[in-house]
N, CA, C, O and CB atoms as a CASP TS submission, in Angstrom:
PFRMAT TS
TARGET T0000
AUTHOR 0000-0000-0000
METHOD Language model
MODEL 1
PARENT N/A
ATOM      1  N   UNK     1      24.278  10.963  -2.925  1.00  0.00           N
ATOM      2  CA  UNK     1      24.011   9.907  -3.872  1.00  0.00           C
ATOM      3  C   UNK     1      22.656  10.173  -4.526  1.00  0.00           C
ATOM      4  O   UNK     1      21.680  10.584  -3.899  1.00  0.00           O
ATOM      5  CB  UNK     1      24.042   8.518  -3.182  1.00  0.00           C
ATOM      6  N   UNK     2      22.675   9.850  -6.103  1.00  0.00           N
ATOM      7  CA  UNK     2      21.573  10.363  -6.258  1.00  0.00           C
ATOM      8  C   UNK     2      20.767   8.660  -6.753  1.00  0.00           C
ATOM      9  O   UNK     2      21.351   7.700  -7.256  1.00  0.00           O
ATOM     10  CB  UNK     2      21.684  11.821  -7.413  1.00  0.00           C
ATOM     11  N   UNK     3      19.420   8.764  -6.421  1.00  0.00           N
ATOM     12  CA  UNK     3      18.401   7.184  -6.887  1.00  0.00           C
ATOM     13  C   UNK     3      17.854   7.416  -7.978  1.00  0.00           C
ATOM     14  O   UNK     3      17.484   8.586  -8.075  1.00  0.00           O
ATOM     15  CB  UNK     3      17.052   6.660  -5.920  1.00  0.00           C
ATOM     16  N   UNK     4      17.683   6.894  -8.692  1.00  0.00           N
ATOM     17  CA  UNK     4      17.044   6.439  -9.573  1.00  0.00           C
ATOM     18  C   UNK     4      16.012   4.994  -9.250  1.00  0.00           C
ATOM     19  O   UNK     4      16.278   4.070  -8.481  1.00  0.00           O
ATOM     20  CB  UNK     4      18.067   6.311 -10.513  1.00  0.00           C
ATOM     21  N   UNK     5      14.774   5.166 -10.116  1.00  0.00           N
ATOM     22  CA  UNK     5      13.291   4.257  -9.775  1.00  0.00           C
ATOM     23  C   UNK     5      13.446   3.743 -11.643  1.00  0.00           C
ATOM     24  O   UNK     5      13.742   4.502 -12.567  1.00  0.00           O
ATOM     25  CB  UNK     5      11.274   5.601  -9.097  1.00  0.00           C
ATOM     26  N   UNK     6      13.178   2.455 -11.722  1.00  0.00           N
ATOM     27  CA  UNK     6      13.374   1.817 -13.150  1.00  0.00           C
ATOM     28  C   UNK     6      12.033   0.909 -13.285  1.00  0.00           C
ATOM     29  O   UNK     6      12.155  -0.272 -12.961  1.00  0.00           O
ATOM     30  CB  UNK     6      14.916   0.813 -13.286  1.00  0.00           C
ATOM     31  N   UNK     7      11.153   1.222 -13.596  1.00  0.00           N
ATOM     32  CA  UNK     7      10.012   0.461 -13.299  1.00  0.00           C
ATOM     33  C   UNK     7       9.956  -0.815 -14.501  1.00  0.00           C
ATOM     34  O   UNK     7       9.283  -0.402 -15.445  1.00  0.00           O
ATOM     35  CB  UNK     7       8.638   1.527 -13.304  1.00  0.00           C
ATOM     36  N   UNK     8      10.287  -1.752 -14.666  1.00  0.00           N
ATOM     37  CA  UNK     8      10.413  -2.752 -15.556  1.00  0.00           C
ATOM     38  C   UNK     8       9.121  -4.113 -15.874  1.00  0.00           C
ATOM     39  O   UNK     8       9.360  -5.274 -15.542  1.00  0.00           O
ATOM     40  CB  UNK     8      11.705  -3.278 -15.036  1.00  0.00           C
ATOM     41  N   UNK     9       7.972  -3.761 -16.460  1.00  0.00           N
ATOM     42  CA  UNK     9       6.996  -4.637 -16.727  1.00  0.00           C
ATOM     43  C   UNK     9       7.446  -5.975 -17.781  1.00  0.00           C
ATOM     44  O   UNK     9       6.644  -6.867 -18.056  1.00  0.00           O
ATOM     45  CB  UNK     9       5.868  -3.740 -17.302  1.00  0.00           C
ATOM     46  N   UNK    10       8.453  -5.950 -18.155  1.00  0.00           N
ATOM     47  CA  UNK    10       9.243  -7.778 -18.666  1.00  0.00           C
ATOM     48  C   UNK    10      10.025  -8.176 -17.826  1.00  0.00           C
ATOM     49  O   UNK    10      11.024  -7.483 -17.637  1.00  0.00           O
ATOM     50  CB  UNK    10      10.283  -7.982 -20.061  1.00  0.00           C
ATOM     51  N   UNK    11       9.915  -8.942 -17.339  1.00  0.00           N
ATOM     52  CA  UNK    11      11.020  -9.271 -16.305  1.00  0.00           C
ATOM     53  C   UNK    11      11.705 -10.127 -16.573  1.00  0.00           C
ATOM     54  O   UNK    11      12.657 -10.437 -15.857  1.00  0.00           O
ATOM     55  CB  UNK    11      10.710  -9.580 -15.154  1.00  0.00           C
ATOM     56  N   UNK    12      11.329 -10.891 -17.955  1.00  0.00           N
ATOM     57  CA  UNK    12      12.404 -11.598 -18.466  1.00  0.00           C
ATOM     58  C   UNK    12      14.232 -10.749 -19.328  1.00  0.00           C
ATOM     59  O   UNK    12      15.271 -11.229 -19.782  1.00  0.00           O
ATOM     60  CB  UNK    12      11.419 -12.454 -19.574  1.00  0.00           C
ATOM     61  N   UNK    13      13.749  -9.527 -19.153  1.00  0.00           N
ATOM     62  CA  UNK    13      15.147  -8.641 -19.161  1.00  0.00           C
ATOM     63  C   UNK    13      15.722  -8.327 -18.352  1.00  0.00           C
ATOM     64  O   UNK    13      16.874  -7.895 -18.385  1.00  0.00           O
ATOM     65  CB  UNK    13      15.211  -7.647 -19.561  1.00  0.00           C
ATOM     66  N   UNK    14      14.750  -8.542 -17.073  1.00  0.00           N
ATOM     67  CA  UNK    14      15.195  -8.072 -15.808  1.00  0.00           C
ATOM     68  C   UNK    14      17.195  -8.197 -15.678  1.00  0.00           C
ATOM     69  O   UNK    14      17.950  -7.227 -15.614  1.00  0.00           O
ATOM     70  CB  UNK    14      14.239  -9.177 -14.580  1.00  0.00           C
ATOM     71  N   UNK    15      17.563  -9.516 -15.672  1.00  0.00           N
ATOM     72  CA  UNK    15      19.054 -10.538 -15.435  1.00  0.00           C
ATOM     73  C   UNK    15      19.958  -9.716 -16.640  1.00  0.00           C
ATOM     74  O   UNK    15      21.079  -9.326 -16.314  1.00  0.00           O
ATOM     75  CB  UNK    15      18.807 -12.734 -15.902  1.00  0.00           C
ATOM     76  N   UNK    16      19.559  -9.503 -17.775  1.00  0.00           N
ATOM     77  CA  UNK    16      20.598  -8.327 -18.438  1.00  0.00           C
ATOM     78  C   UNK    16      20.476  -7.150 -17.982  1.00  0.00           C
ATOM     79  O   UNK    16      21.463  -6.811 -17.328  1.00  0.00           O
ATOM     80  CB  UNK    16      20.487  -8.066 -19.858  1.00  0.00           C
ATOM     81  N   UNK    17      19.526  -6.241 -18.067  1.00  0.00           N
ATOM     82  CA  UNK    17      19.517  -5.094 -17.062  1.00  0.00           C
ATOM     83  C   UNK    17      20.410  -4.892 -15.701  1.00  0.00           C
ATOM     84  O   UNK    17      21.167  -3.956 -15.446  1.00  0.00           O
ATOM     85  CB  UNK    17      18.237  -5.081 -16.630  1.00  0.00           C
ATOM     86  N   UNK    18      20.073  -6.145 -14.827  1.00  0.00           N
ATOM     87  CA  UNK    18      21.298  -6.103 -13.558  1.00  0.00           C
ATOM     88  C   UNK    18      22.740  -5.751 -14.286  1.00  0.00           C
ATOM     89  O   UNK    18      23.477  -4.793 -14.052  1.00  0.00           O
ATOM     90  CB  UNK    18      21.493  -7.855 -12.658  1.00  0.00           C
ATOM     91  N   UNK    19      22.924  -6.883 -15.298  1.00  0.00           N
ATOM     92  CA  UNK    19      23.867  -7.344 -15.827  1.00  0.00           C
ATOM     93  C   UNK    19      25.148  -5.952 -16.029  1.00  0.00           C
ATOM     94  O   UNK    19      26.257  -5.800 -15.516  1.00  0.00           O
ATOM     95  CB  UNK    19      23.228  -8.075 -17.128  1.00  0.00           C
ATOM     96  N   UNK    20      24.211  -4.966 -17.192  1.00  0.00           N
ATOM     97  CA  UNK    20      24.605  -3.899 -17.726  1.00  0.00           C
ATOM     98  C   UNK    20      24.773  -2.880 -16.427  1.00  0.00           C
ATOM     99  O   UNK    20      25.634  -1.999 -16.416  1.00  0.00           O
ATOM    100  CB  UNK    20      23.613  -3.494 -18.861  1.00  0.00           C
ATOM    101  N   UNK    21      24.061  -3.053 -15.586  1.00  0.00           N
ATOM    102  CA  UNK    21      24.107  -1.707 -14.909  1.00  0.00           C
ATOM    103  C   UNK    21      25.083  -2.044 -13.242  1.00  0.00           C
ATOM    104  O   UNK    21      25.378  -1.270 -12.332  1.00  0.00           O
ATOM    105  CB  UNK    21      22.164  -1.102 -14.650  1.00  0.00           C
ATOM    106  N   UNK    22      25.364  -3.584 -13.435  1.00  0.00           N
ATOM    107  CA  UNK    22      26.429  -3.870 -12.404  1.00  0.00           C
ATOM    108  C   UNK    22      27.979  -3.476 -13.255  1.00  0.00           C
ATOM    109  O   UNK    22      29.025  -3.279 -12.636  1.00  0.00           O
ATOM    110  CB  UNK    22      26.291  -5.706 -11.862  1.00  0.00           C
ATOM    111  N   UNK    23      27.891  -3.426 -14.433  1.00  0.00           N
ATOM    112  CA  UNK    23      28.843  -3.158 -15.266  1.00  0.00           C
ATOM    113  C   UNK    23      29.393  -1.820 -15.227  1.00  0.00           C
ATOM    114  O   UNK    23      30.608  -1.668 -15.345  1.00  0.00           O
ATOM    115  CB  UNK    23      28.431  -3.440 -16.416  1.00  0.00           C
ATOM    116  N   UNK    24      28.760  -1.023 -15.101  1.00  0.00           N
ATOM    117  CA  UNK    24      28.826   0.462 -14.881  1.00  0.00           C
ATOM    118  C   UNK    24      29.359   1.035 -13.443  1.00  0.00           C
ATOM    119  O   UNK    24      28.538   1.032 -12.525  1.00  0.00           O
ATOM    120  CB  UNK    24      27.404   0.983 -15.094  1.00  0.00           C
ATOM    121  N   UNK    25      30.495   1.458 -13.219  1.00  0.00           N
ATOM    122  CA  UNK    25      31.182   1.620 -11.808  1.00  0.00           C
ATOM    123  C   UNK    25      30.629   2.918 -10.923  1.00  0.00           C
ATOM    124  O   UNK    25      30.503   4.116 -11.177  1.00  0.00           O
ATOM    125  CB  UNK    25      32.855   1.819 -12.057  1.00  0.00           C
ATOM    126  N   UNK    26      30.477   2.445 -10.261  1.00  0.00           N
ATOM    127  CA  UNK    26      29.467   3.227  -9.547  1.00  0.00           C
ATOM    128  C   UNK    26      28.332   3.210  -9.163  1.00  0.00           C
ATOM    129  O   UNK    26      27.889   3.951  -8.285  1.00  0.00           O
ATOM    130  CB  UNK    26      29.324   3.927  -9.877  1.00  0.00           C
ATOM    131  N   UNK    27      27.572   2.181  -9.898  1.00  0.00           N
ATOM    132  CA  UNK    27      25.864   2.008 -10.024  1.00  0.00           C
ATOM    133  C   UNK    27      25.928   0.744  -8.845  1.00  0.00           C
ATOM    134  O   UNK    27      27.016   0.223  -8.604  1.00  0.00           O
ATOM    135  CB  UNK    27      25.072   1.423 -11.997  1.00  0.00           C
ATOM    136  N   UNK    28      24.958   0.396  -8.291  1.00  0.00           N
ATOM    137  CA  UNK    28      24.687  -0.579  -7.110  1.00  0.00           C
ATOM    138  C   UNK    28      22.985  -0.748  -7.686  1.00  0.00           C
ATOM    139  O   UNK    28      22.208  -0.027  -8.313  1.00  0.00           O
ATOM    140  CB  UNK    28      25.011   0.222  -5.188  1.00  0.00           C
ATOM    141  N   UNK    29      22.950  -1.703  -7.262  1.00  0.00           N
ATOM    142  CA  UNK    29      21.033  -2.103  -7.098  1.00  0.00           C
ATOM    143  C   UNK    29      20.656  -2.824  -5.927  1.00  0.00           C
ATOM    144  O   UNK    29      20.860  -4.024  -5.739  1.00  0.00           O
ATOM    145  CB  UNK    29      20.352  -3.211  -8.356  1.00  0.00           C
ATOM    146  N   UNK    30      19.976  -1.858  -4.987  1.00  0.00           N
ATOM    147  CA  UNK    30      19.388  -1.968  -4.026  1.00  0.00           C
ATOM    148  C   UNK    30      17.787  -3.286  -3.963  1.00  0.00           C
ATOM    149  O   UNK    30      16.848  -3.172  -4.751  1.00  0.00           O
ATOM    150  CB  UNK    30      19.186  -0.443  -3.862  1.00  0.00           C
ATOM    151  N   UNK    31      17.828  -3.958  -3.310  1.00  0.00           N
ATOM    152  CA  UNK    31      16.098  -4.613  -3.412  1.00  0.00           C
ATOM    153  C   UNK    31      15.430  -3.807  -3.206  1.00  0.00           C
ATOM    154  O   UNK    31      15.729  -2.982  -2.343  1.00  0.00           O
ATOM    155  CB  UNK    31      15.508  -5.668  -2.514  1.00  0.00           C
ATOM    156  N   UNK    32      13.890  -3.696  -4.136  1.00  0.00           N
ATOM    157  CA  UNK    32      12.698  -2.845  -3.769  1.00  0.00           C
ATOM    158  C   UNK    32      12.673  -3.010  -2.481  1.00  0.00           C
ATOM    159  O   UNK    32      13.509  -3.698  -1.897  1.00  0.00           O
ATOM    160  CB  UNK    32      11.360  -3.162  -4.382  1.00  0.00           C
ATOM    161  N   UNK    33      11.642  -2.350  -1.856  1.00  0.00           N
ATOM    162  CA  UNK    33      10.762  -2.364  -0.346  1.00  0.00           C
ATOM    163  C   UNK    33       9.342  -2.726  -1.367  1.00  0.00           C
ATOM    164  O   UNK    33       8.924  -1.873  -2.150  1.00  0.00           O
ATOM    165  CB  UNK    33      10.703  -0.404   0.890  1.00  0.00           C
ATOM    166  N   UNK    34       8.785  -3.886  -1.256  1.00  0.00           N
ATOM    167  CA  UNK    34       7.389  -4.395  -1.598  1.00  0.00           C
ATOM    168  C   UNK    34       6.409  -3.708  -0.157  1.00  0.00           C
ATOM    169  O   UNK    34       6.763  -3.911   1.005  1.00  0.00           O
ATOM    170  CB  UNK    34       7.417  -6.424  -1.721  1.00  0.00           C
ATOM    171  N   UNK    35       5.500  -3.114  -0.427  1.00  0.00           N
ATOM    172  CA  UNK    35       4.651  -2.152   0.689  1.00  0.00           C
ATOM    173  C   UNK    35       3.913  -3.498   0.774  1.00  0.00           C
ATOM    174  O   UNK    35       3.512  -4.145  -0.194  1.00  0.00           O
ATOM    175  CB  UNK    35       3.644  -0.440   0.198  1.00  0.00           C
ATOM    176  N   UNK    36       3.772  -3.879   2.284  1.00  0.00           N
ATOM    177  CA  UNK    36       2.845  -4.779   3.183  1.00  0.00           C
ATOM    178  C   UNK    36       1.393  -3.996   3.279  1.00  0.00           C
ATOM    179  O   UNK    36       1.082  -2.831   3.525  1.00  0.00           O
ATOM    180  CB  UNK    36       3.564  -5.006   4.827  1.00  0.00           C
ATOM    181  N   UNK    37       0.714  -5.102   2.990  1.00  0.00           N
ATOM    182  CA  UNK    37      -0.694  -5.103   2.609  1.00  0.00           C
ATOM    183  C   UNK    37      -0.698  -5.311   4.052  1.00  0.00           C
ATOM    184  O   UNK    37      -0.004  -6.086   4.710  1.00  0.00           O
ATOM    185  CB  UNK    37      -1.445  -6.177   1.441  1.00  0.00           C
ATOM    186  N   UNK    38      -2.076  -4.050   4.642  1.00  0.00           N
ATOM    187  CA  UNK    38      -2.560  -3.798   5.556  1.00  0.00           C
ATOM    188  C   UNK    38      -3.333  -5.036   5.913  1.00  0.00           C
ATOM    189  O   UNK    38      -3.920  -5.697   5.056  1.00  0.00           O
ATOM    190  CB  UNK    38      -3.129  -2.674   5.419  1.00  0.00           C
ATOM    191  N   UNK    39      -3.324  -5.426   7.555  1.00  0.00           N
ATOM    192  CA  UNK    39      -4.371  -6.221   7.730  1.00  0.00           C
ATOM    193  C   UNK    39      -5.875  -5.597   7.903  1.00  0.00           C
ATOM    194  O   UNK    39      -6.002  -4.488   7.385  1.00  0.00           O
ATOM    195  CB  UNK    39      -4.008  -6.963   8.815  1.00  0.00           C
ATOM    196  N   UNK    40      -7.158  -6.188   8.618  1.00  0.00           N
ATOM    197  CA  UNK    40      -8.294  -5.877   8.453  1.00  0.00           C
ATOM    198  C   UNK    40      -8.411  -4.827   9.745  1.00  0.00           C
ATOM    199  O   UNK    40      -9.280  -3.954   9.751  1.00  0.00           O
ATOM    200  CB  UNK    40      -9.211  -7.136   8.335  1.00  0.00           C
ATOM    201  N   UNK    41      -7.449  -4.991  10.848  1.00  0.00           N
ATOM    202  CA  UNK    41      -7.746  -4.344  12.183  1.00  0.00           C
ATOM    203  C   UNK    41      -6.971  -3.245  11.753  1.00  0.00           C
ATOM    204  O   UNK    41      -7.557  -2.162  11.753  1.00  0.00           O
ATOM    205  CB  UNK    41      -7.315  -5.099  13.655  1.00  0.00           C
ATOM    206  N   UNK    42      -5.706  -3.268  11.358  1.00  0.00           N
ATOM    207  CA  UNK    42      -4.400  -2.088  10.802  1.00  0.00           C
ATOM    208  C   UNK    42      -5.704  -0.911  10.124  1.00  0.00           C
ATOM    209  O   UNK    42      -6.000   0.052  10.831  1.00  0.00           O
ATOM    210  CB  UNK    42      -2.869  -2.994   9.061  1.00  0.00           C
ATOM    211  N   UNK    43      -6.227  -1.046   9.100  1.00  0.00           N
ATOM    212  CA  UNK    43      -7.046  -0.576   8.305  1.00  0.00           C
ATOM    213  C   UNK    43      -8.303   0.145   9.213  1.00  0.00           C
ATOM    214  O   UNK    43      -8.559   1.343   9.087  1.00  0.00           O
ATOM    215  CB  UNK    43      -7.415  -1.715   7.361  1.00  0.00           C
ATOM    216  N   UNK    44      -8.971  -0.658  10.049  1.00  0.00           N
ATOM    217  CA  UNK    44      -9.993  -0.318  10.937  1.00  0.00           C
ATOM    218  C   UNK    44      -9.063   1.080  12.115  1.00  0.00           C
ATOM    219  O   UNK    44      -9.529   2.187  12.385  1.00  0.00           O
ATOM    220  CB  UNK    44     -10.587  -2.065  11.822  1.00  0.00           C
ATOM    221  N   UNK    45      -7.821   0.558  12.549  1.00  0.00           N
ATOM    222  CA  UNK    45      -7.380   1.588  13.692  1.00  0.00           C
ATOM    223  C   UNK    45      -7.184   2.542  12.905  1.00  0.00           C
ATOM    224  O   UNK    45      -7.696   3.575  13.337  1.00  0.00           O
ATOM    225  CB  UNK    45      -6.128   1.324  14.639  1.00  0.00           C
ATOM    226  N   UNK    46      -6.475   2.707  11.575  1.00  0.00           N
ATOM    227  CA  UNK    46      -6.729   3.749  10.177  1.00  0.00           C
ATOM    228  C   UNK    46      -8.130   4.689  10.266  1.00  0.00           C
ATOM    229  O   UNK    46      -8.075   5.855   9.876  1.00  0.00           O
ATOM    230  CB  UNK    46      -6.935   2.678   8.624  1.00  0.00           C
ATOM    231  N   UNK    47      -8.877   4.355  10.582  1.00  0.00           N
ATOM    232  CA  UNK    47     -10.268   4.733  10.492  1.00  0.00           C
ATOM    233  C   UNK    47     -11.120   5.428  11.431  1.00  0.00           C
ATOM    234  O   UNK    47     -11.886   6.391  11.425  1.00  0.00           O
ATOM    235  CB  UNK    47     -10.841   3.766  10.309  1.00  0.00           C
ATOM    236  N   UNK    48     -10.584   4.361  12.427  1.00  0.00           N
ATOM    237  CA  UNK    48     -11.030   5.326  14.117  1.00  0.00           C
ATOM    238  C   UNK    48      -9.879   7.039  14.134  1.00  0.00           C
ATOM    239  O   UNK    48     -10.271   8.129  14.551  1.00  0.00           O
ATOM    240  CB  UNK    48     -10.229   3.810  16.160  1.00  0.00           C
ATOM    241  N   UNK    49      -8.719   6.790  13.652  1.00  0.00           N
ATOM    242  CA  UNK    49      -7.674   7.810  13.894  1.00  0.00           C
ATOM    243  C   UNK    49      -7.829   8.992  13.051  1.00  0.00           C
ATOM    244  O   UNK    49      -7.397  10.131  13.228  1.00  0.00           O
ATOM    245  CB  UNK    49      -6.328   7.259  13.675  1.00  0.00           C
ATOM    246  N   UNK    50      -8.663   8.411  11.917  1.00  0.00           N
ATOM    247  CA  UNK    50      -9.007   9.491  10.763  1.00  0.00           C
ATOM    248  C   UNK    50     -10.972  10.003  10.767  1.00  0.00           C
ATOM    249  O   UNK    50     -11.603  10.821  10.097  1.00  0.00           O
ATOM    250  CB  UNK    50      -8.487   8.505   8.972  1.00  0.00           C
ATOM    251  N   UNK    51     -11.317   9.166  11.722  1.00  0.00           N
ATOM    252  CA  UNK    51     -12.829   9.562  12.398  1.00  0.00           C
ATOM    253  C   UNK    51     -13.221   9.242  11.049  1.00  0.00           C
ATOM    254  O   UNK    51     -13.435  10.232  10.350  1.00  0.00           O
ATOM    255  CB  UNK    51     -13.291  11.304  13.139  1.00  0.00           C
ATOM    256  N   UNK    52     -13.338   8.360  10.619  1.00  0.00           N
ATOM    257  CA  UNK    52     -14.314   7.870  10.210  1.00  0.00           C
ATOM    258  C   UNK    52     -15.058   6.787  10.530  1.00  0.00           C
ATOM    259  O   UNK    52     -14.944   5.725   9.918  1.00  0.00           O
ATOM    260  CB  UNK    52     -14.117   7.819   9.401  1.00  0.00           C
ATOM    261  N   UNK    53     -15.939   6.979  11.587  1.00  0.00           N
ATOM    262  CA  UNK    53     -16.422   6.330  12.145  1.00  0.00           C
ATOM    263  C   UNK    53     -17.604   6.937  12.604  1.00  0.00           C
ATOM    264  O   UNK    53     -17.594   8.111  12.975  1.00  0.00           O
ATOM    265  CB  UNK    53     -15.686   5.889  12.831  1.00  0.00           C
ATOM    266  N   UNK    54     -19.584   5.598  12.625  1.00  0.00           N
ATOM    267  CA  UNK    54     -20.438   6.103  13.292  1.00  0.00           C
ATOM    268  C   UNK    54     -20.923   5.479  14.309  1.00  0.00           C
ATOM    269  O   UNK    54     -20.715   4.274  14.451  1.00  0.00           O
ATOM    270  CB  UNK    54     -21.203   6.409  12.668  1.00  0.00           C
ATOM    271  N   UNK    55     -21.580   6.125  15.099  1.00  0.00           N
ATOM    272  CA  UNK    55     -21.787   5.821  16.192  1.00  0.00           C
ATOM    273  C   UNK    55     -23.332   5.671  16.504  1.00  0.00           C
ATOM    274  O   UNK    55     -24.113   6.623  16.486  1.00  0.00           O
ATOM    275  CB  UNK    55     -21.110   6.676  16.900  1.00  0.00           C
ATOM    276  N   UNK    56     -23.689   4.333  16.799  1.00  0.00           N
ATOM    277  CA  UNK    56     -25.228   4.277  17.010  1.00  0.00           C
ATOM    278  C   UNK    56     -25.971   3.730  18.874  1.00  0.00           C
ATOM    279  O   UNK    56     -25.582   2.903  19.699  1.00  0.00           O
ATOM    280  CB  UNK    56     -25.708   2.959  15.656  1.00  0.00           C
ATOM    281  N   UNK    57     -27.178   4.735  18.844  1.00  0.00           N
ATOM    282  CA  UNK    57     -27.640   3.638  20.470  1.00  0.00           C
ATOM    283  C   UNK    57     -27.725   2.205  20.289  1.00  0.00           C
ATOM    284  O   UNK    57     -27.137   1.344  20.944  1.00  0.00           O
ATOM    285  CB  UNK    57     -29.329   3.918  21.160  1.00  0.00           C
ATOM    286  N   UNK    58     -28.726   2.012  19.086  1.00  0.00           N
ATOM    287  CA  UNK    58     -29.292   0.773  19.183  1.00  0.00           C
ATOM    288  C   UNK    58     -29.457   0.776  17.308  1.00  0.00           C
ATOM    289  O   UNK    58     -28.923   1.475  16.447  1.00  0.00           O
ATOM    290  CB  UNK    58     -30.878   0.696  20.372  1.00  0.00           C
ATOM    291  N   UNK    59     -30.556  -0.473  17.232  1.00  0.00           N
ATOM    292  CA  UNK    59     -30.187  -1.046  15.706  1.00  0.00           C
ATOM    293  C   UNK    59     -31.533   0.161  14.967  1.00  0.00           C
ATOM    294  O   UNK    59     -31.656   0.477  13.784  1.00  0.00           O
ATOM    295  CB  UNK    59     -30.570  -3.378  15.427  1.00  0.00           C
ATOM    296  N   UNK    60     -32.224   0.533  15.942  1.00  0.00           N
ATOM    297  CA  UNK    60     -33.144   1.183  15.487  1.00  0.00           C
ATOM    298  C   UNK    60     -32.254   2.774  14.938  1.00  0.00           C
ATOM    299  O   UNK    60     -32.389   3.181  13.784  1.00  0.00           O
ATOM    300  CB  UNK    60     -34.362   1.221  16.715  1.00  0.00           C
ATOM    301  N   UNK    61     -31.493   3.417  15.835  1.00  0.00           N
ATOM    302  CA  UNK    61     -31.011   4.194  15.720  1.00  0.00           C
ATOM    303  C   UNK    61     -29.763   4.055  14.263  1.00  0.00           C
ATOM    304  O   UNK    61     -29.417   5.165  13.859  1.00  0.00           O
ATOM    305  CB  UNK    61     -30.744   4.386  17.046  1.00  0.00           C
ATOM    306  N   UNK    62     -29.329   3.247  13.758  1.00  0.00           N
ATOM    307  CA  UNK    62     -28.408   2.792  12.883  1.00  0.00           C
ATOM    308  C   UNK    62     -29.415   2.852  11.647  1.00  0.00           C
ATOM    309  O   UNK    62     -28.904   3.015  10.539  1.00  0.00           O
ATOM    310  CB  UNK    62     -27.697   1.325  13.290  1.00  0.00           C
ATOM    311  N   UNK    63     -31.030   2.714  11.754  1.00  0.00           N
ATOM    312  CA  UNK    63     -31.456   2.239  10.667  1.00  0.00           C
ATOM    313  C   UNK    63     -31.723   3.807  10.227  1.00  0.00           C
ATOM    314  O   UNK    63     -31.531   4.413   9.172  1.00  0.00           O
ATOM    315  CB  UNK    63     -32.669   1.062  10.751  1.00  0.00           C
ATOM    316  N   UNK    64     -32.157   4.121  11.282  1.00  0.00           N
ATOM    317  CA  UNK    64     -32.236   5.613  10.985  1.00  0.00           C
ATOM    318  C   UNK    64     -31.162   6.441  10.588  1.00  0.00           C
ATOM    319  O   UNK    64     -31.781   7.386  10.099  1.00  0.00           O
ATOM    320  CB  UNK    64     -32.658   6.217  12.004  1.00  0.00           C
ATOM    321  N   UNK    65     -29.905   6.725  10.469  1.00  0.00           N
ATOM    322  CA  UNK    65     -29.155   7.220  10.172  1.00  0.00           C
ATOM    323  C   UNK    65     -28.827   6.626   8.752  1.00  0.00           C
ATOM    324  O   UNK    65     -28.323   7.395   7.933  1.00  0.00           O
ATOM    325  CB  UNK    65     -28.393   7.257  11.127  1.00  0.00           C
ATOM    326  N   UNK    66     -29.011   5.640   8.480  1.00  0.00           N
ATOM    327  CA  UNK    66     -28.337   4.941   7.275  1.00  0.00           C
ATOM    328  C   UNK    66     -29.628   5.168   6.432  1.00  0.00           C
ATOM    329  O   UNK    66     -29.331   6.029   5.604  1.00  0.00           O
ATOM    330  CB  UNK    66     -27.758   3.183   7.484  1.00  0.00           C
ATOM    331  N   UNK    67     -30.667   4.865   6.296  1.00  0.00           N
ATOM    332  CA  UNK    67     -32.285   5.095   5.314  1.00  0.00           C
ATOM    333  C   UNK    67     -32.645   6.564   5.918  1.00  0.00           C
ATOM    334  O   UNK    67     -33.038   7.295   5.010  1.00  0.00           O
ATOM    335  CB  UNK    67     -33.931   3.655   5.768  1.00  0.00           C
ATOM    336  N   UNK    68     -32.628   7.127   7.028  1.00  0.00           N
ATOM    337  CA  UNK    68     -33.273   8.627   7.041  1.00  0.00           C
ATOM    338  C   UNK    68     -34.843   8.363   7.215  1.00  0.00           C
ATOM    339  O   UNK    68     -35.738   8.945   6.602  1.00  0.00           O
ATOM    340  CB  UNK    68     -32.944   9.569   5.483  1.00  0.00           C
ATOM    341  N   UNK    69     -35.021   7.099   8.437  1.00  0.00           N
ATOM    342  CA  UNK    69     -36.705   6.660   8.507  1.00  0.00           C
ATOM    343  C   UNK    69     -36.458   7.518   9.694  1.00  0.00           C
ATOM    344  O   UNK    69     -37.375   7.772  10.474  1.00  0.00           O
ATOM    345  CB  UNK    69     -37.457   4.772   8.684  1.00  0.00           C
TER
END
């Protein structure tokens, strides 16, 4: 089977578009998959896994790495 992607910015054509292309034998329209927005921890374990991450002793040591005192 082959897909086709129809990216449609009026969506007030959207209901003829179905219309025409339920008309056509063979064609089906699947619902998108809308991609879920990461939460704040999802994003953070993202980060540890991809090392981006620093590591400090203390606040003195953080200031130093971040200004270069």
């Amino acid at each position: 089977m082959t897909q086709l992607t129809i990216n449609v910015e009026d969506k007030s054509i959207l209901p003829h578009l179905k219309k025409i292309l339920n008309a056509l034998e063979g064609v089906s329209i699947s619902k998108s998959e809308k991609k879920r927005k990461k939460t704040g921890i999802e994003e953070s374990y993202e980060d540890v896994r991809a090392g981006r991450v620093t590591h400090c002793k203390d606040v003195d040591d953080m200031f130093h790495q971040i200004l270069g005192i």
